[in-house]
CSV table of C-alpha atoms in Angstrom, one decimal:
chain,number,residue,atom,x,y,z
A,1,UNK,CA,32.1,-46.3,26.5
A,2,UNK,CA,34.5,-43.8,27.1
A,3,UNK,CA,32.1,-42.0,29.1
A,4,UNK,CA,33.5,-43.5,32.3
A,5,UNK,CA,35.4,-41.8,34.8
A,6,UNK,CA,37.7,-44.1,36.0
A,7,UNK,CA,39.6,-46.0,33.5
A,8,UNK,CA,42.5,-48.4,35.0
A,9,UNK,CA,42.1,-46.6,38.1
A,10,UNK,CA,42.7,-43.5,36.1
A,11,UNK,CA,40.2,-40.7,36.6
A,12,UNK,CA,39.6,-39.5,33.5
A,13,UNK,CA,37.8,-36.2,34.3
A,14,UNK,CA,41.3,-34.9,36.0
A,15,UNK,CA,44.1,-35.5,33.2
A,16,UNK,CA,46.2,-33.2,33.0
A,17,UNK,CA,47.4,-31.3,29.6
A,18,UNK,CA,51.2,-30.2,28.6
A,19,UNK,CA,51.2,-27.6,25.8
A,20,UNK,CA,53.8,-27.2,23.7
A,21,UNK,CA,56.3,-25.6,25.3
A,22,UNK,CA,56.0,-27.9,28.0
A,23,UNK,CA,56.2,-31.2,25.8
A,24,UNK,CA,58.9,-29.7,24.4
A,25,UNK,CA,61.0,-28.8,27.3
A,26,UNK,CA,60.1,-32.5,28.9
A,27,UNK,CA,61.5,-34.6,25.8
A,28,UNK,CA,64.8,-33.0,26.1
A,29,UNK,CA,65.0,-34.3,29.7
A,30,UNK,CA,63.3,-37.6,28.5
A,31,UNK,CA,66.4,-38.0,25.6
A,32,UNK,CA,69.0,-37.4,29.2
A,33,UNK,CA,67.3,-40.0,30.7
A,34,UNK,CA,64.7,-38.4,33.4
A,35,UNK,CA,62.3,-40.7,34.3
A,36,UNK,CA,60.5,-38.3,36.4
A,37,UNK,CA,59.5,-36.2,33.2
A,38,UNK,CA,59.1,-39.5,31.0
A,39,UNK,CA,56.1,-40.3,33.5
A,40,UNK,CA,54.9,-36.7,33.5
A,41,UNK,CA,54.7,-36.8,29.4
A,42,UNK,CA,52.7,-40.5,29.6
A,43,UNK,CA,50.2,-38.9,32.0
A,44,UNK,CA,50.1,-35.1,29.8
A,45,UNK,CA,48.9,-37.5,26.9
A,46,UNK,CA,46.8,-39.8,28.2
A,47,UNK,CA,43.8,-37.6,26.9
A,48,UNK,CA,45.1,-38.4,23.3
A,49,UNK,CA,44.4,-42.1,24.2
A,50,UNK,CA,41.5,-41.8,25.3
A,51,UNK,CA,40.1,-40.0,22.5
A,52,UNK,CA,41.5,-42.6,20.5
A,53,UNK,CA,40.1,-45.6,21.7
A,54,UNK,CA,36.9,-44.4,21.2
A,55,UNK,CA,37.0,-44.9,17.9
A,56,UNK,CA,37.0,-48.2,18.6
A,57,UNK,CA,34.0,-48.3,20.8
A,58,UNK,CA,31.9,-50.7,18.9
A,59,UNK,CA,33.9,-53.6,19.1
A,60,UNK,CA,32.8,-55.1,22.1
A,61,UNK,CA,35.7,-54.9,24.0
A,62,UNK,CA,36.2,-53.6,27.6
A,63,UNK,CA,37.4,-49.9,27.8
A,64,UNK,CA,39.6,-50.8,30.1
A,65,UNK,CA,41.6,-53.2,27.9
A,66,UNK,CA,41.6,-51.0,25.1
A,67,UNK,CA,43.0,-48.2,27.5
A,68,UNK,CA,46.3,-50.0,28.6
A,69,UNK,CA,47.1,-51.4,24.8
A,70,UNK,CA,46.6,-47.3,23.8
A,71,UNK,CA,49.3,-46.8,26.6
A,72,UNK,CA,51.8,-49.2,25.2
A,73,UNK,CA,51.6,-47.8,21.8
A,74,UNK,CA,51.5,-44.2,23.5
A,75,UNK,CA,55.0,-45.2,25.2
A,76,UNK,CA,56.4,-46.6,21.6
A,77,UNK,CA,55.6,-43.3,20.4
A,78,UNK,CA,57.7,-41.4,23.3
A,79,UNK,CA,60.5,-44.1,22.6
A,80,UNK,CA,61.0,-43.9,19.2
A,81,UNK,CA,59.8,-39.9,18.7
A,82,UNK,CA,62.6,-37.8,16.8
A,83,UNK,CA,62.9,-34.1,18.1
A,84,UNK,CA,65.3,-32.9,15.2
A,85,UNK,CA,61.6,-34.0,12.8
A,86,UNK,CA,59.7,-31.1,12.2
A,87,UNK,CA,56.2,-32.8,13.7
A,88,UNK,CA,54.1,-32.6,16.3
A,89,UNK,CA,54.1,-35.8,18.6
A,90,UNK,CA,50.4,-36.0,18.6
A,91,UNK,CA,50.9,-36.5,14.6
A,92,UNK,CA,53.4,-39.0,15.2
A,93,UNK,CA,52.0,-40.8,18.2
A,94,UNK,CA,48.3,-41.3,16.8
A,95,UNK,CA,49.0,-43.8,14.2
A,96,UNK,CA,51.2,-45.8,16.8
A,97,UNK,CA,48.6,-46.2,18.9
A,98,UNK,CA,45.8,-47.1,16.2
A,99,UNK,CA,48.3,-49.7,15.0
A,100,UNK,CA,49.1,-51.2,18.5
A,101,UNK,CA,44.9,-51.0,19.0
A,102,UNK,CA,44.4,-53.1,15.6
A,103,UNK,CA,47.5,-55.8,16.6
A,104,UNK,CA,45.3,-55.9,20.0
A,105,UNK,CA,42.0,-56.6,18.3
A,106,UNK,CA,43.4,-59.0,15.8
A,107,UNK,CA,45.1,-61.5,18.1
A,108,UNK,CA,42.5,-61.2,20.8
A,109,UNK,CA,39.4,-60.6,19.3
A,110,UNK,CA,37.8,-64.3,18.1
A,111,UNK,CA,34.3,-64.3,15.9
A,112,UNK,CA,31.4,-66.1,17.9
A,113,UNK,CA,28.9,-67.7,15.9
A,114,UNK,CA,25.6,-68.6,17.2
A,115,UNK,CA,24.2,-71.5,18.2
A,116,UNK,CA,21.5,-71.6,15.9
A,117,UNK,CA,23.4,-70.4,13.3
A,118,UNK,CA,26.0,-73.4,13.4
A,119,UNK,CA,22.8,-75.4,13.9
A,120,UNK,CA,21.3,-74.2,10.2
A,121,UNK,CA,24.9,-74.3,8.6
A,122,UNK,CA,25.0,-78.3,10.0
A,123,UNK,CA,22.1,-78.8,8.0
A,124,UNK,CA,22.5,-76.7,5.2
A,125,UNK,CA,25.5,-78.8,4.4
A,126,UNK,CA,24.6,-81.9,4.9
A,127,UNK,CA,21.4,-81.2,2.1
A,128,UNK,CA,24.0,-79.5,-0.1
A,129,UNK,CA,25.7,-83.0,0.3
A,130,UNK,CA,23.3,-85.1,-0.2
A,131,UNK,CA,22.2,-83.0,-4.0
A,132,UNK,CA,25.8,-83.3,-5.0
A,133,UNK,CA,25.9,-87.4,-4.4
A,134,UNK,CA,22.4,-87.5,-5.8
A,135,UNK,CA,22.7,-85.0,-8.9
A,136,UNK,CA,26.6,-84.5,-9.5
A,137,UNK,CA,26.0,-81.1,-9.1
A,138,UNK,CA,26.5,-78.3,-6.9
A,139,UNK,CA,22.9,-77.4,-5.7
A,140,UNK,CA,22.1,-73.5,-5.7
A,141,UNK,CA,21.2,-72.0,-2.5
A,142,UNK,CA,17.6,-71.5,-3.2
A,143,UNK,CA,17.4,-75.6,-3.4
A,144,UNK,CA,18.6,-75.9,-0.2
A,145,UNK,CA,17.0,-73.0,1.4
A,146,UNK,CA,13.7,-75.0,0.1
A,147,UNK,CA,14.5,-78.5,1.5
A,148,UNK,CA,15.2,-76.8,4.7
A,149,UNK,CA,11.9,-74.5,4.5
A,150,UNK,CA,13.6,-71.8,5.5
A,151,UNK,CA,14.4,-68.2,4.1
A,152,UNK,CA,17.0,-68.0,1.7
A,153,UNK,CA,18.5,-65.2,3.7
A,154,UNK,CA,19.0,-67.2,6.3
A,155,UNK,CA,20.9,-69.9,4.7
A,156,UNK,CA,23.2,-67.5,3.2
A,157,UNK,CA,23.8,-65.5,6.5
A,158,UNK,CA,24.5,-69.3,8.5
A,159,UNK,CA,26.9,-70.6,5.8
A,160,UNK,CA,28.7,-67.1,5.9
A,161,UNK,CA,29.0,-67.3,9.1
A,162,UNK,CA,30.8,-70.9,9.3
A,163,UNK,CA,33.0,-69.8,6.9
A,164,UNK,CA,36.7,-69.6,7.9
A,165,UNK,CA,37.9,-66.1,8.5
A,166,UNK,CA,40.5,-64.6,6.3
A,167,UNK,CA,42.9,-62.6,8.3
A,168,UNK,CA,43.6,-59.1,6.8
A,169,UNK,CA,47.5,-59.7,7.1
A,170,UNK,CA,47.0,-62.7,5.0
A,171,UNK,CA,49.6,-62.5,2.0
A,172,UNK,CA,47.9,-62.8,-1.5
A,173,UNK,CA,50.8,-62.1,-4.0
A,174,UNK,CA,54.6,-62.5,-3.4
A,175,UNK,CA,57.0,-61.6,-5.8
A,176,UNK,CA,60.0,-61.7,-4.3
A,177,UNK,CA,59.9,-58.0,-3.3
A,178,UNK,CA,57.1,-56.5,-1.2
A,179,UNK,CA,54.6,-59.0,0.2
A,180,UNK,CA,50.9,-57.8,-0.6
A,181,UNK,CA,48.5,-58.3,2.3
A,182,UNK,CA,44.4,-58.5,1.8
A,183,UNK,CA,44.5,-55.3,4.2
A,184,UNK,CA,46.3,-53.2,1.3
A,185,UNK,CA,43.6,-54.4,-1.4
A,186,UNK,CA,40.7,-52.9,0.9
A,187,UNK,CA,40.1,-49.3,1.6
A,188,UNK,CA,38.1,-47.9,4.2
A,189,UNK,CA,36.9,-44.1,2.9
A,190,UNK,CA,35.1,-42.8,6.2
A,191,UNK,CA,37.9,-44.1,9.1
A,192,UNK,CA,41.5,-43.0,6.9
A,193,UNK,CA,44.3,-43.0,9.2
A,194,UNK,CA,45.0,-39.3,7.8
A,195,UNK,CA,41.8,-37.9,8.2
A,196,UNK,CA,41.8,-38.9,11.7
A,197,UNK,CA,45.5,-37.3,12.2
A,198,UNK,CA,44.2,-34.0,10.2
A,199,UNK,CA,41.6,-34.0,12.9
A,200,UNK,CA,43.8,-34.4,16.2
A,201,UNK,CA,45.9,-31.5,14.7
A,202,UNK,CA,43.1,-29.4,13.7
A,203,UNK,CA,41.8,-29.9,17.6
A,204,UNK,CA,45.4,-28.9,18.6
A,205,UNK,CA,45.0,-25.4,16.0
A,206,UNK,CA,42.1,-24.4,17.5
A,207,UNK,CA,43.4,-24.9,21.2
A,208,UNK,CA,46.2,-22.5,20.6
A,209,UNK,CA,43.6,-19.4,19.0
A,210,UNK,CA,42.6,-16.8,21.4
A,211,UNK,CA,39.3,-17.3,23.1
A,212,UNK,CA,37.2,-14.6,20.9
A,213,UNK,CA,38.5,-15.7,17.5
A,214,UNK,CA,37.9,-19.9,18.5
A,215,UNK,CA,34.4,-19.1,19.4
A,216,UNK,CA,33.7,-17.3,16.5
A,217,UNK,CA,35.3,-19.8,14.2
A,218,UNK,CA,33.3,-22.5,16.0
A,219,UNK,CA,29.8,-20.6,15.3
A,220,UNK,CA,31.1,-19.9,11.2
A,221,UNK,CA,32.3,-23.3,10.7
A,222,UNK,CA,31.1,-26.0,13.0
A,223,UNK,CA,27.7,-24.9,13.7
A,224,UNK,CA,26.8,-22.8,10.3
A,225,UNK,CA,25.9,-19.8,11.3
A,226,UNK,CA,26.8,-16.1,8.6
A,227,UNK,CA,28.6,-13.3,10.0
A,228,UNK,CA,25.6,-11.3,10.1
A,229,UNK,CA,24.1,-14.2,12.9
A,230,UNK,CA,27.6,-14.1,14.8
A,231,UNK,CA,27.7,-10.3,15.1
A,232,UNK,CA,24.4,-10.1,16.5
A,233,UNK,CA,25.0,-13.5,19.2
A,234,UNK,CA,28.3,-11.8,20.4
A,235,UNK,CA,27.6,-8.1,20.3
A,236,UNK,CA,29.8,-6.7,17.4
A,237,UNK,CA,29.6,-5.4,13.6
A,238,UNK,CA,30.0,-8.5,11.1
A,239,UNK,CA,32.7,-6.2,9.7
A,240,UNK,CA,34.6,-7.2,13.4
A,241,UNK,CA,33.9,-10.7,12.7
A,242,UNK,CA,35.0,-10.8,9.2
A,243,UNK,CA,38.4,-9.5,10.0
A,244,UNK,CA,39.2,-11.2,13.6
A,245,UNK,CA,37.6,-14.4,11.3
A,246,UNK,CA,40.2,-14.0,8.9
A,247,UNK,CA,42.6,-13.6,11.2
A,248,UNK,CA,41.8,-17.0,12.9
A,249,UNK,CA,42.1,-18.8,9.6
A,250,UNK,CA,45.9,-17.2,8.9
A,251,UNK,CA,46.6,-18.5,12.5
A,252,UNK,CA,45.4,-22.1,11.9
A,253,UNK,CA,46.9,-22.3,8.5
A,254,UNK,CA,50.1,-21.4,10.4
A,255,UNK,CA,49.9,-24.1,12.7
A,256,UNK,CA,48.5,-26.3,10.3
């Protein structure tokens, strides 16, 4: 999805990149009120969105869409970012975006159900109704999956899928205090928020290494191969590697 090259009339494949230095000397101007530098940092981070919404890519939605709601939360980010906090604004600016993304698919983002699918939960329920007035009972699903002749799977899938949706900001307990949500009693372990900031700021890490010890901590670590296998691919003693490898790892803890 992400894959295109123009995005909002945006061409992708020529963003341009600020480092550090540069972000940092641009905010200062941004806090006097320089509009011309606020514009320059939007367009030096519009890679960061982009990189972002395409965790989202299998939601159906057009990339395009997704790309201007990353900008808004991109500009809260610049907005509300504090210099005198000892973060980067990558760190700070990532879950501001995911979160103006989620209010985006949340309000926007309806659930279609088939055709045929309404079709079998019409008839499902009218059967269910029928055993209840008949037997004062509620009727199991395999009794109605059999006066329907159809697979018991299916029944269960079209009565799911009628089902009213429950939103995730929907408030379950209420004390008087905090309010709890349905979104804080569910836990997603492969998509965490701070595994996807630890990765945006390992990406940043690695930018800043020289060029000799990133490429040998991207054959060690990202694609496996011993010391031995990198001193022979790059034309030194593993004892080289071993040392400008350690050296790499200081570096990122540094910046980590």
């Amino acid at each position: 999805m992400t894959g295109k090259v123009k995005i909002c009339g945006v061409n992708t494949a020529k963003l341009p990149t600020l480092t550090a230095d540069e972000k940092h000397e641009l905010f200062l101007r941004i806090k006097k009120g320089d509009n011309s530098a606020r514009d320059k940092f939007i367009k030096g981070n519009l890679r960061l969105v982009l990189s972002i919404i395409g965790r989202f890519n299998n939601r159906g939605e057009y990339v395009d869409d997704l790309f201007q709601v990353g900008c808004i939360g991109l500009i809260k980010a610049i907005d509300n970012f504090d210099l005198s906090q000892n973060v980067q604004f990558s760190t700070y600016a990532v879950p501001m975006i995911i979160g103006e993304i989620r209010r985006y698919l949340r309000d926007n983002n309806a659930v279609r159900v088939s055709r045929s699918l309404r079709d079998i939960a019409y008839k499902a329920l009218c059967v269910k109704e029928k055993i209840m007035n008949q037997y004062q009972r509620e009727p199991t699903i395999d009794e109605i999956a059999a006066a329907l002749e159809l697979p018991r799977e299916d029944v269960v899938m079209a009565l799911d899928a009628v089902q009213e949706p429950i939103s995730l900001f929907e408030p379950v307990y209420h004390d008087g205090g905090d309010t709890v949500f349905v979104m804080d009693q569910v836990r997603d372990e492969k998509n965490l928020d701070e595994t996807w900031i630890e990765q945006i700021s390992l990406r940043e890490a690695l930018g800043k290494l020289p060029e000799k010890e990133r490429g040998i901590i991207d054959l060690r670590f990202f694609k496996g191969k011993t010391q031995t296998e990198v001193a022979g691919e790059i034309g030194i003693s593993q004892a080289q590697v071993s040392r400008i490898e350690k050296s790499a790892i200081e570096h990122l803890r540094k910046s980590l």
